[in-house]
């Protein structure tokens, strides 16, 4: 009888403990997520990625404490399509953020289709507070502003900071600074924007510290025109570009300091990356892709391989990852960590790479497709890359097709200098097959970037395009 009582009490004790564990699991708050996106920052522009004179101590510390990727790619080589890919986990060719003038402009008639499921929309449905601070660049008409894509709070500018009255002789409207759907002011002092973005980001974190939150912080720096506040102007050995990057680094440091002060750091995943490669035609006002070829607007490595750092104390261990990864993988990863299902009614191009961040796996993604607008220019598989078409960023000459494709071993030759196609005919055939399959499988959606409102801005663009086409023809003749 005593033995049975002992067993009964033991059983009850086990059930109570199990119940407590289950309650604790249920009470465990989902992680917070912060994505910090730089604009036109090159692969070689941070200290942790080898820049000799730009000082980025806060980002370098994140890289030392977290995971620094050396082979991380964005979905596109210019702003709007890259941001669409990051937020939806889908190639821009699927969402129609291709064609036209390459990105959204103030006279664009549409934006990212509102039917798309963004990270913010999915997390908001899970109970997250969602906010965006900075540059949106996925549509500027009222129905295409961030609050229509799952963001509870929006503070920032709707498109690039160079889309200001008179630039390139285009009669742009005054640059608006928004809070949600209201314009707070026009033509804000851009010297102060990073400081204002930083404070808005910190306010969002503090306001939502007691519940799960997602903060998307796409600063417009270091996109030209360059502006640094008085605290950073003239402080970098790299000139004004370096000043701007160092202020961005300061901003990241302030956000991390806030997380630590609120004791949120152990339950917050922070991802820092750039939206595309450096704007090389801006010369000293643009950045550097380091040892990578070319930059922004190209499908060479310098156009689409970017610095990327993941940080989550206690979950992500210090590491340098040479694994292939992409901004397309962010949505599936965050949704998995949040415990919310992926959209089941549309194809995704990203993978859950949580096990890369945590070191449980060394490889998840094997293939990456490089699109230039809606055209497939190159494919990477493993260490190999095949360039079917090449075009240097903003080069007035026409893109150059290659048959057979140019093939490089990117781990031996990240600068794409040594074409080995002639000695690897089997790779040529394999990549041609992959190319045909991808083109057949993924059909371009109608272009949203080719839809414009009539008016002075559109007329000025038509004139500018004609002028540049004439100049290009003269150079080619």
GROMACS .gro file of C-alpha atoms in nm:
model
  477
    1UNK     CA    1   0.000   0.000   0.000
    2UNK     CA    2   0.286   0.238   0.088
    3UNK     CA    3   0.462   0.154  -0.241
    4UNK     CA    4   0.145   0.242  -0.437
    5UNK     CA    5   0.111   0.571  -0.247
    6UNK     CA    6   0.472   0.652  -0.324
    7UNK     CA    7   0.417   0.582  -0.694
    8UNK     CA    8   0.099   0.787  -0.690
    9UNK     CA    9   0.272   1.083  -0.524
   10UNK     CA   10   0.566   1.051  -0.764
   11UNK     CA   11   0.326   1.050  -1.059
   12UNK     CA   12   0.149   1.359  -0.927
   13UNK     CA   13   0.482   1.534  -0.869
   14UNK     CA   14   0.593   1.459  -1.225
   15UNK     CA   15   0.264   1.589  -1.362
   16UNK     CA   16   0.291   1.911  -1.160
   17UNK     CA   17   0.649   1.971  -1.277
   18UNK     CA   18   0.551   1.896  -1.636
   19UNK     CA   19   0.262   2.138  -1.605
   20UNK     CA   20   0.490   2.410  -1.472
   21UNK     CA   21   0.735   2.353  -1.757
   22UNK     CA   22   0.450   2.368  -2.005
   23UNK     CA   23   0.318   2.690  -1.850
   24UNK     CA   24   0.667   2.837  -1.857
   25UNK     CA   25   0.697   2.748  -2.227
   26UNK     CA   26   0.360   2.907  -2.295
   27UNK     CA   27   0.459   3.218  -2.101
   28UNK     CA   28   0.790   3.255  -2.283
   29UNK     CA   29   0.767   3.569  -2.486
   30UNK     CA   30   0.848   3.540  -2.858
   31UNK     CA   31   1.174   3.711  -2.957
   32UNK     CA   32   1.192   4.071  -3.072
   33UNK     CA   33   1.337   4.145  -3.415
   34UNK     CA   34   1.530   4.448  -3.537
   35UNK     CA   35   1.648   4.482  -3.899
   36UNK     CA   36   1.886   4.772  -3.963
   37UNK     CA   37   1.930   4.838  -4.334
   38UNK     CA   38   2.200   5.068  -4.470
   39UNK     CA   39   2.154   5.230  -4.811
   40UNK     CA   40   2.430   5.174  -5.071
   41UNK     CA   41   2.684   5.061  -4.810
   42UNK     CA   42   2.955   4.856  -4.981
   43UNK     CA   43   3.097   4.516  -4.886
   44UNK     CA   44   3.425   4.681  -4.789
   45UNK     CA   45   3.297   4.982  -4.594
   46UNK     CA   46   3.308   4.850  -4.235
   47UNK     CA   47   3.610   4.791  -4.017
   48UNK     CA   48   3.507   4.429  -3.964
   49UNK     CA   49   3.499   4.383  -4.343
   50UNK     CA   50   3.843   4.530  -4.394
   51UNK     CA   51   3.810   4.904  -4.439
   52UNK     CA   52   4.139   5.061  -4.326
   53UNK     CA   53   4.016   5.402  -4.212
   54UNK     CA   54   3.637   5.407  -4.149
   55UNK     CA   55   3.592   5.341  -3.777
   56UNK     CA   56   3.284   5.132  -3.697
   57UNK     CA   57   3.342   5.009  -3.340
   58UNK     CA   58   2.978   4.929  -3.260
   59UNK     CA   59   2.918   4.722  -3.572
   60UNK     CA   60   3.258   4.559  -3.531
   61UNK     CA   61   3.159   4.458  -3.178
   62UNK     CA   62   2.836   4.306  -3.308
   63UNK     CA   63   3.042   4.115  -3.563
   64UNK     CA   64   3.274   3.987  -3.288
   65UNK     CA   65   2.990   3.888  -3.057
   66UNK     CA   66   2.755   3.757  -3.326
   67UNK     CA   67   2.782   3.607  -3.673
   68UNK     CA   68   2.943   3.788  -3.965
   69UNK     CA   69   2.852   3.659  -4.310
   70UNK     CA   70   3.104   3.675  -4.593
   71UNK     CA   71   2.871   3.543  -4.867
   72UNK     CA   72   2.537   3.711  -4.803
   73UNK     CA   73   2.333   3.835  -5.101
   74UNK     CA   74   2.043   4.075  -5.143
   75UNK     CA   75   1.751   4.019  -5.378
   76UNK     CA   76   1.842   4.298  -5.621
   77UNK     CA   77   2.116   4.542  -5.711
   78UNK     CA   78   1.917   4.863  -5.648
   79UNK     CA   79   1.695   4.999  -5.372
   80UNK     CA   80   1.324   4.930  -5.429
   81UNK     CA   81   1.345   4.570  -5.556
   82UNK     CA   82   1.599   4.481  -5.288
   83UNK     CA   83   1.366   4.609  -5.015
   84UNK     CA   84   1.071   4.427  -5.168
   85UNK     CA   85   1.269   4.102  -5.161
   86UNK     CA   86   1.378   4.152  -4.800
   87UNK     CA   87   1.028   4.221  -4.671
   88UNK     CA   88   0.844   3.952  -4.870
   89UNK     CA   89   1.096   3.669  -4.910
   90UNK     CA   90   1.013   3.673  -5.282
   91UNK     CA   91   1.218   3.762  -5.585
   92UNK     CA   92   1.119   4.108  -5.714
   93UNK     CA   93   1.041   3.951  -6.051
   94UNK     CA   94   0.744   3.784  -5.877
   95UNK     CA   95   0.609   4.103  -5.716
   96UNK     CA   96   0.645   4.336  -6.015
   97UNK     CA   97   0.904   4.560  -5.849
   98UNK     CA   98   1.108   4.554  -6.170
   99UNK     CA   99   1.130   4.745  -6.497
  100UNK     CA  100   1.047   5.110  -6.546
  101UNK     CA  101   1.310   5.343  -6.402
  102UNK     CA  102   1.448   5.070  -6.175
  103UNK     CA  103   1.306   5.207  -5.848
  104UNK     CA  104   1.001   5.396  -5.729
  105UNK     CA  105   0.999   5.774  -5.777
  106UNK     CA  106   0.774   6.050  -5.644
  107UNK     CA  107   0.563   6.030  -5.961
  108UNK     CA  108   0.525   5.651  -5.947
  109UNK     CA  109   0.155   5.563  -5.960
  110UNK     CA  110   0.175   5.244  -5.753
  111UNK     CA  111   0.399   5.057  -5.508
  112UNK     CA  112   0.463   4.710  -5.380
  113UNK     CA  113   0.132   4.528  -5.437
  114UNK     CA  114  -0.066   4.546  -5.114
  115UNK     CA  115  -0.157   4.179  -5.158
  116UNK     CA  116   0.202   4.087  -5.068
  117UNK     CA  117   0.266   3.945  -4.721
  118UNK     CA  118   0.548   4.139  -4.557
  119UNK     CA  119   0.739   4.045  -4.244
  120UNK     CA  120   0.546   4.319  -4.063
  121UNK     CA  121   0.206   4.196  -4.180
  122UNK     CA  122   0.279   3.838  -4.074
  123UNK     CA  123   0.421   3.936  -3.735
  124UNK     CA  124   0.141   4.182  -3.663
  125UNK     CA  125  -0.107   3.896  -3.709
  126UNK     CA  126   0.095   3.710  -3.444
  127UNK     CA  127   0.052   3.997  -3.197
  128UNK     CA  128   0.375   4.185  -3.258
  129UNK     CA  129   0.402   4.562  -3.246
  130UNK     CA  130   0.557   4.670  -3.575
  131UNK     CA  131   0.743   4.986  -3.668
  132UNK     CA  132   0.951   5.131  -3.950
  133UNK     CA  133   1.192   5.420  -3.909
  134UNK     CA  134   1.370   5.561  -4.214
  135UNK     CA  135   1.346   5.520  -4.590
  136UNK     CA  136   1.052   5.317  -4.724
  137UNK     CA  137   1.092   5.331  -5.105
  138UNK     CA  138   0.811   5.090  -5.194
  139UNK     CA  139   0.551   5.345  -5.300
  140UNK     CA  140   0.471   5.702  -5.194
  141UNK     CA  141   0.101   5.740  -5.272
  142UNK     CA  142  -0.116   5.721  -4.956
  143UNK     CA  143  -0.237   5.367  -5.024
  144UNK     CA  144   0.123   5.246  -5.065
  145UNK     CA  145   0.271   5.384  -4.745
  146UNK     CA  146   0.399   5.143  -4.474
  147UNK     CA  147   0.087   5.144  -4.258
  148UNK     CA  148  -0.084   4.949  -4.537
  149UNK     CA  149   0.176   4.670  -4.515
  150UNK     CA  150   0.147   4.572  -4.150
  151UNK     CA  151   0.342   4.853  -3.984
  152UNK     CA  152   0.176   5.013  -3.682
  153UNK     CA  153   0.420   5.305  -3.673
  154UNK     CA  154   0.605   5.487  -3.951
  155UNK     CA  155   0.854   5.771  -3.921
  156UNK     CA  156   1.068   5.858  -4.220
  157UNK     CA  157   1.088   5.949  -4.586
  158UNK     CA  158   0.901   5.762  -4.861
  159UNK     CA  159   1.181   5.737  -5.119
  160UNK     CA  160   1.550   5.818  -5.169
  161UNK     CA  161   1.699   6.128  -5.011
  162UNK     CA  162   1.827   6.253  -5.350
  163UNK     CA  163   1.472   6.284  -5.487
  164UNK     CA  164   1.462   6.650  -5.391
  165UNK     CA  165   1.358   6.960  -5.589
  166UNK     CA  166   1.597   7.040  -5.874
  167UNK     CA  167   1.815   6.728  -5.860
  168UNK     CA  168   1.908   6.637  -6.222
  169UNK     CA  169   1.683   6.929  -6.322
  170UNK     CA  170   1.378   6.723  -6.220
  171UNK     CA  171   1.099   6.927  -6.058
  172UNK     CA  172   1.051   6.686  -5.769
  173UNK     CA  173   0.807   6.789  -5.496
  174UNK     CA  174   0.953   6.882  -5.156
  175UNK     CA  175   1.088   6.574  -4.976
  176UNK     CA  176   0.827   6.477  -4.714
  177UNK     CA  177   0.903   6.347  -4.365
  178UNK     CA  178   0.614   6.131  -4.246
  179UNK     CA  179   0.469   6.015  -3.921
  180UNK     CA  180   0.227   5.743  -4.024
  181UNK     CA  181   0.011   5.899  -4.300
  182UNK     CA  182   0.077   6.260  -4.200
  183UNK     CA  183   0.354   6.481  -4.340
  184UNK     CA  184   0.532   6.632  -4.040
  185UNK     CA  185   0.749   6.862  -4.249
  186UNK     CA  186   0.902   6.895  -4.594
  187UNK     CA  187   1.268   6.913  -4.693
  188UNK     CA  188   1.386   6.817  -4.344
  189UNK     CA  189   1.742   6.903  -4.243
  190UNK     CA  190   1.920   6.589  -4.359
  191UNK     CA  191   2.216   6.659  -4.131
  192UNK     CA  192   1.985   6.563  -3.844
  193UNK     CA  193   1.804   6.264  -3.992
  194UNK     CA  194   2.021   5.988  -3.846
  195UNK     CA  195   1.988   6.141  -3.498
  196UNK     CA  196   1.612   6.173  -3.540
  197UNK     CA  197   1.584   5.818  -3.672
  198UNK     CA  198   1.785   5.693  -3.377
  199UNK     CA  199   1.562   5.864  -3.122
  200UNK     CA  200   1.247   5.742  -3.300
  201UNK     CA  201   1.384   5.385  -3.299
  202UNK     CA  202   1.466   5.407  -2.929
  203UNK     CA  203   1.121   5.550  -2.852
  204UNK     CA  204   0.959   5.260  -3.037
  205UNK     CA  205   1.165   5.006  -2.841
  206UNK     CA  206   1.085   5.169  -2.507
  207UNK     CA  207   0.715   5.201  -2.586
  208UNK     CA  208   0.690   4.834  -2.680
  209UNK     CA  209   0.938   4.683  -2.434
  210UNK     CA  210   0.668   4.477  -2.258
  211UNK     CA  211   0.549   4.292  -2.569
  212UNK     CA  212   0.712   4.136  -2.875
  213UNK     CA  213   0.808   4.389  -3.139
  214UNK     CA  214   0.953   4.413  -3.488
  215UNK     CA  215   1.151   4.725  -3.576
  216UNK     CA  216   1.262   4.782  -3.935
  217UNK     CA  217   1.518   5.063  -3.946
  218UNK     CA  218   1.622   5.140  -4.306
  219UNK     CA  219   1.841   5.448  -4.271
  220UNK     CA  220   1.890   5.643  -4.597
  221UNK     CA  221   2.263   5.670  -4.521
  222UNK     CA  222   2.512   5.648  -4.685
  223UNK     CA  223   2.310   5.713  -5.005
  224UNK     CA  224   2.402   6.040  -5.175
  225UNK     CA  225   2.364   6.327  -5.106
  226UNK     CA  226   2.576   6.277  -4.793
  227UNK     CA  227   2.496   6.457  -4.469
  228UNK     CA  228   2.655   6.419  -4.127
  229UNK     CA  229   2.563   6.602  -3.808
  230UNK     CA  230   2.808   6.839  -3.642
  231UNK     CA  231   2.920   6.563  -3.405
  232UNK     CA  232   3.050   6.355  -3.697
  233UNK     CA  233   3.122   6.603  -3.976
  234UNK     CA  234   3.495   6.601  -4.052
  235UNK     CA  235   3.576   6.325  -3.803
  236UNK     CA  236   3.659   6.042  -4.046
  237UNK     CA  237   3.982   5.989  -4.238
  238UNK     CA  238   3.762   5.871  -4.526
  239UNK     CA  239   3.602   6.212  -4.577
  240UNK     CA  240   3.230   6.286  -4.574
  241UNK     CA  241   3.135   5.932  -4.677
  242UNK     CA  242   3.326   5.799  -4.378
  243UNK     CA  243   3.164   6.058  -4.151
  244UNK     CA  244   2.819   5.936  -4.255
  245UNK     CA  245   2.906   5.568  -4.204
  246UNK     CA  246   3.055   5.642  -3.863
  247UNK     CA  247   2.736   5.823  -3.759
  248UNK     CA  248   2.535   5.523  -3.875
  249UNK     CA  249   2.760   5.306  -3.659
  250UNK     CA  250   2.692   5.537  -3.363
  251UNK     CA  251   2.320   5.496  -3.426
  252UNK     CA  252   2.350   5.117  -3.412
  253UNK     CA  253   2.544   5.150  -3.088
  254UNK     CA  254   2.269   5.361  -2.929
  255UNK     CA  255   2.007   5.100  -3.019
  256UNK     CA  256   2.214   4.817  -2.873
  257UNK     CA  257   2.275   5.024  -2.560
  258UNK     CA  258   1.899   5.072  -2.525
  259UNK     CA  259   1.832   4.698  -2.557
  260UNK     CA  260   2.087   4.624  -2.288
  261UNK     CA  261   1.954   4.894  -2.058
  262UNK     CA  262   1.602   4.751  -2.085
  263UNK     CA  263   1.736   4.393  -2.046
  264UNK     CA  264   1.592   4.301  -2.386
  265UNK     CA  265   1.920   4.202  -2.551
  266UNK     CA  266   1.895   3.830  -2.468
  267UNK     CA  267   1.555   3.810  -2.636
  268UNK     CA  268   1.620   4.031  -2.940
  269UNK     CA  269   1.761   3.929  -3.276
  270UNK     CA  270   1.937   4.215  -3.457
  271UNK     CA  271   2.032   4.193  -3.824
  272UNK     CA  272   2.243   4.461  -3.991
  273UNK     CA  273   2.292   4.461  -4.369
  274UNK     CA  274   2.302   4.683  -4.677
  275UNK     CA  275   2.037   4.698  -4.949
  276UNK     CA  276   2.287   4.666  -5.238
  277UNK     CA  277   2.644   4.743  -5.332
  278UNK     CA  278   2.819   5.083  -5.339
  279UNK     CA  279   2.733   5.356  -5.588
  280UNK     CA  280   3.070   5.361  -5.760
  281UNK     CA  281   2.984   5.630  -6.014
  282UNK     CA  282   2.957   5.873  -5.721
  283UNK     CA  283   3.335   5.829  -5.680
  284UNK     CA  284   3.449   5.959  -5.338
  285UNK     CA  285   3.088   6.011  -5.234
  286UNK     CA  286   3.024   5.640  -5.292
  287UNK     CA  287   3.155   5.340  -5.103
  288UNK     CA  288   3.373   5.040  -5.177
  289UNK     CA  289   3.300   4.677  -5.257
  290UNK     CA  290   3.644   4.579  -5.134
  291UNK     CA  291   3.785   4.288  -5.333
  292UNK     CA  292   3.452   4.229  -5.511
  293UNK     CA  293   3.390   4.333  -5.871
  294UNK     CA  294   3.180   4.640  -5.957
  295UNK     CA  295   2.896   4.776  -5.741
  296UNK     CA  296   2.538   4.900  -5.731
  297UNK     CA  297   2.318   4.830  -6.035
  298UNK     CA  298   2.536   4.538  -6.150
  299UNK     CA  299   2.505   4.163  -6.097
  300UNK     CA  300   2.874   4.129  -6.037
  301UNK     CA  301   2.950   4.031  -5.677
  302UNK     CA  302   3.002   4.392  -5.569
  303UNK     CA  303   2.646   4.477  -5.667
  304UNK     CA  304   2.464   4.210  -5.466
  305UNK     CA  305   2.698   4.065  -5.202
  306UNK     CA  306   2.673   4.282  -4.891
  307UNK     CA  307   2.795   4.304  -4.532
  308UNK     CA  308   2.554   4.120  -4.301
  309UNK     CA  309   2.583   4.075  -3.925
  310UNK     CA  310   2.345   3.880  -3.699
  311UNK     CA  311   2.347   3.937  -3.320
  312UNK     CA  312   2.146   3.767  -3.046
  313UNK     CA  313   2.331   3.720  -2.715
  314UNK     CA  314   2.297   3.369  -2.574
  315UNK     CA  315   2.149   3.234  -2.898
  316UNK     CA  316   2.402   3.330  -3.165
  317UNK     CA  317   2.760   3.237  -3.082
  318UNK     CA  318   3.056   3.433  -3.222
  319UNK     CA  319   3.135   3.309  -3.573
  320UNK     CA  320   3.237   3.404  -3.924
  321UNK     CA  321   3.011   3.226  -4.170
  322UNK     CA  322   3.113   3.151  -4.528
  323UNK     CA  323   2.771   2.993  -4.590
  324UNK     CA  324   2.558   3.112  -4.879
  325UNK     CA  325   2.266   3.319  -4.748
  326UNK     CA  326   2.030   3.590  -4.872
  327UNK     CA  327   1.798   3.865  -4.761
  328UNK     CA  328   1.524   3.650  -4.915
  329UNK     CA  329   1.582   3.411  -4.624
  330UNK     CA  330   1.496   3.667  -4.356
  331UNK     CA  331   1.115   3.637  -4.369
  332UNK     CA  332   1.106   3.254  -4.339
  333UNK     CA  333   1.360   3.266  -4.056
  334UNK     CA  334   1.186   3.532  -3.848
  335UNK     CA  335   0.843   3.378  -3.893
  336UNK     CA  336   0.976   3.041  -3.779
  337UNK     CA  337   1.132   3.198  -3.469
  338UNK     CA  338   0.805   3.382  -3.398
  339UNK     CA  339   0.608   3.060  -3.430
  340UNK     CA  340   0.389   3.179  -3.714
  341UNK     CA  341   0.329   2.990  -4.040
  342UNK     CA  342   0.462   3.097  -4.378
  343UNK     CA  343   0.217   3.224  -4.642
  344UNK     CA  344   0.087   2.910  -4.810
  345UNK     CA  345  -0.080   3.071  -5.111
  346UNK     CA  346   0.231   3.193  -5.296
  347UNK     CA  347   0.581   3.071  -5.377
  348UNK     CA  348   0.865   3.197  -5.158
  349UNK     CA  349   1.227   3.220  -5.266
  350UNK     CA  350   1.377   3.223  -4.918
  351UNK     CA  351   1.472   2.950  -4.674
  352UNK     CA  352   1.462   2.928  -4.296
  353UNK     CA  353   1.831   2.980  -4.212
  354UNK     CA  354   1.789   2.994  -3.835
  355UNK     CA  355   2.024   2.698  -3.801
  356UNK     CA  356   2.296   2.895  -3.981
  357UNK     CA  357   2.264   3.178  -3.731
  358UNK     CA  358   2.276   2.942  -3.435
  359UNK     CA  359   2.554   2.725  -3.577
  360UNK     CA  360   2.351   2.403  -3.595
  361UNK     CA  361   2.409   2.373  -3.970
  362UNK     CA  362   2.689   2.485  -4.200
  363UNK     CA  363   2.483   2.505  -4.520
  364UNK     CA  364   2.117   2.545  -4.613
  365UNK     CA  365   2.094   2.745  -4.937
  366UNK     CA  366   2.281   2.604  -5.237
  367UNK     CA  367   2.164   2.826  -5.525
  368UNK     CA  368   2.123   3.199  -5.570
  369UNK     CA  369   1.977   3.376  -5.875
  370UNK     CA  370   2.105   3.720  -5.977
  371UNK     CA  371   1.839   3.927  -6.153
  372UNK     CA  372   1.889   4.261  -6.319
  373UNK     CA  373   1.537   4.402  -6.315
  374UNK     CA  374   1.325   4.118  -6.460
  375UNK     CA  375   1.611   3.950  -6.651
  376UNK     CA  376   1.813   3.662  -6.509
  377UNK     CA  377   2.179   3.759  -6.552
  378UNK     CA  378   2.366   3.504  -6.340
  379UNK     CA  379   2.334   3.199  -6.118
  380UNK     CA  380   2.545   3.077  -5.829
  381UNK     CA  381   2.550   2.711  -5.723
  382UNK     CA  382   2.788   2.611  -5.449
  383UNK     CA  383   3.124   2.770  -5.518
  384UNK     CA  384   3.048   2.828  -5.886
  385UNK     CA  385   2.893   3.132  -6.052
  386UNK     CA  386   2.782   3.154  -6.415
  387UNK     CA  387   2.741   3.499  -6.571
  388UNK     CA  388   2.506   3.475  -6.870
  389UNK     CA  389   2.494   3.853  -6.911
  390UNK     CA  390   2.717   4.121  -6.764
  391UNK     CA  391   2.675   4.493  -6.731
  392UNK     CA  392   2.871   4.733  -6.516
  393UNK     CA  393   2.655   4.950  -6.289
  394UNK     CA  394   2.517   5.258  -6.468
  395UNK     CA  395   2.729   5.191  -6.777
  396UNK     CA  396   2.565   5.357  -7.082
  397UNK     CA  397   2.665   5.062  -7.300
  398UNK     CA  398   2.420   4.776  -7.353
  399UNK     CA  399   2.444   4.461  -7.141
  400UNK     CA  400   2.676   4.198  -7.289
  401UNK     CA  401   2.542   3.842  -7.331
  402UNK     CA  402   2.778   3.544  -7.296
  403UNK     CA  403   2.742   3.204  -7.465
  404UNK     CA  404   2.890   3.002  -7.312
  405UNK     CA  405   2.843   3.181  -6.980
  406UNK     CA  406   3.145   3.310  -6.791
  407UNK     CA  407   3.213   3.075  -6.502
  408UNK     CA  408   3.403   3.158  -6.185
  409UNK     CA  409   3.497   2.972  -5.868
  410UNK     CA  410   3.392   3.241  -5.621
  411UNK     CA  411   3.573   3.094  -5.326
  412UNK     CA  412   3.902   3.100  -5.519
  413UNK     CA  413   3.818   3.406  -5.724
  414UNK     CA  414   3.569   3.640  -5.550
  415UNK     CA  415   3.678   3.924  -5.781
  416UNK     CA  416   3.550   3.736  -6.089
  417UNK     CA  417   3.876   3.769  -6.280
  418UNK     CA  418   3.941   3.418  -6.410
  419UNK     CA  419   3.681   3.264  -6.639
  420UNK     CA  420   3.721   2.884  -6.631
  421UNK     CA  421   3.432   2.792  -6.863
  422UNK     CA  422   3.662   2.644  -7.128
  423UNK     CA  423   3.799   2.385  -6.885
  424UNK     CA  424   3.464   2.296  -6.727
  425UNK     CA  425   3.221   2.211  -7.007
  426UNK     CA  426   3.014   2.005  -6.762
  427UNK     CA  427   2.945   2.320  -6.556
  428UNK     CA  428   2.843   2.511  -6.866
  429UNK     CA  429   2.579   2.249  -6.942
  430UNK     CA  430   2.460   2.230  -6.581
  431UNK     CA  431   2.418   2.605  -6.555
  432UNK     CA  432   2.242   2.629  -6.890
  433UNK     CA  433   1.991   2.375  -6.761
  434UNK     CA  434   1.943   2.566  -6.436
  435UNK     CA  435   1.895   2.888  -6.632
  436UNK     CA  436   1.629   2.737  -6.860
  437UNK     CA  437   1.444   2.585  -6.564
  438UNK     CA  438   1.439   2.913  -6.369
  439UNK     CA  439   1.320   3.120  -6.665
  440UNK     CA  440   1.045   2.869  -6.731
  441UNK     CA  441   0.938   2.847  -6.366
  442UNK     CA  442   0.942   3.216  -6.270
  443UNK     CA  443   0.747   3.440  -6.504
  444UNK     CA  444   0.780   3.818  -6.453
  445UNK     CA  445   0.482   3.988  -6.293
  446UNK     CA  446   0.358   4.308  -6.460
  447UNK     CA  447   0.593   4.595  -6.381
  448UNK     CA  448   0.487   4.831  -6.103
  449UNK     CA  449   0.790   5.050  -6.168
  450UNK     CA  450   0.667   5.141  -6.516
  451UNK     CA  451   0.343   5.304  -6.395
  452UNK     CA  452   0.364   5.683  -6.360
  453UNK     CA  453   0.140   5.980  -6.297
  454UNK     CA  454   0.141   6.238  -6.574
  455UNK     CA  455   0.280   6.579  -6.493
  456UNK     CA  456   0.598   6.790  -6.486
  457UNK     CA  457   0.809   6.520  -6.319
  458UNK     CA  458   0.716   6.259  -6.579
  459UNK     CA  459   0.781   6.500  -6.866
  460UNK     CA  460   1.121   6.590  -6.722
  461UNK     CA  461   1.211   6.223  -6.695
  462UNK     CA  462   1.113   6.160  -7.056
  463UNK     CA  463   1.343   6.441  -7.166
  464UNK     CA  464   1.627   6.314  -6.946
  465UNK     CA  465   1.593   5.960  -7.083
  466UNK     CA  466   1.602   6.085  -7.442
  467UNK     CA  467   1.912   6.290  -7.367
  468UNK     CA  468   2.092   5.993  -7.208
  469UNK     CA  469   1.993   5.759  -7.490
  470UNK     CA  470   2.139   6.003  -7.742
  471UNK     CA  471   2.462   6.031  -7.541
  472UNK     CA  472   2.484   5.653  -7.515
  473UNK     CA  473   2.437   5.612  -7.889
  474UNK     CA  474   2.716   5.862  -7.958
  475UNK     CA  475   2.952   5.672  -7.729
  476UNK     CA  476   2.871   5.336  -7.888
  477UNK     CA  477   2.911   5.477  -8.240
   0.00000   0.00000   0.00000
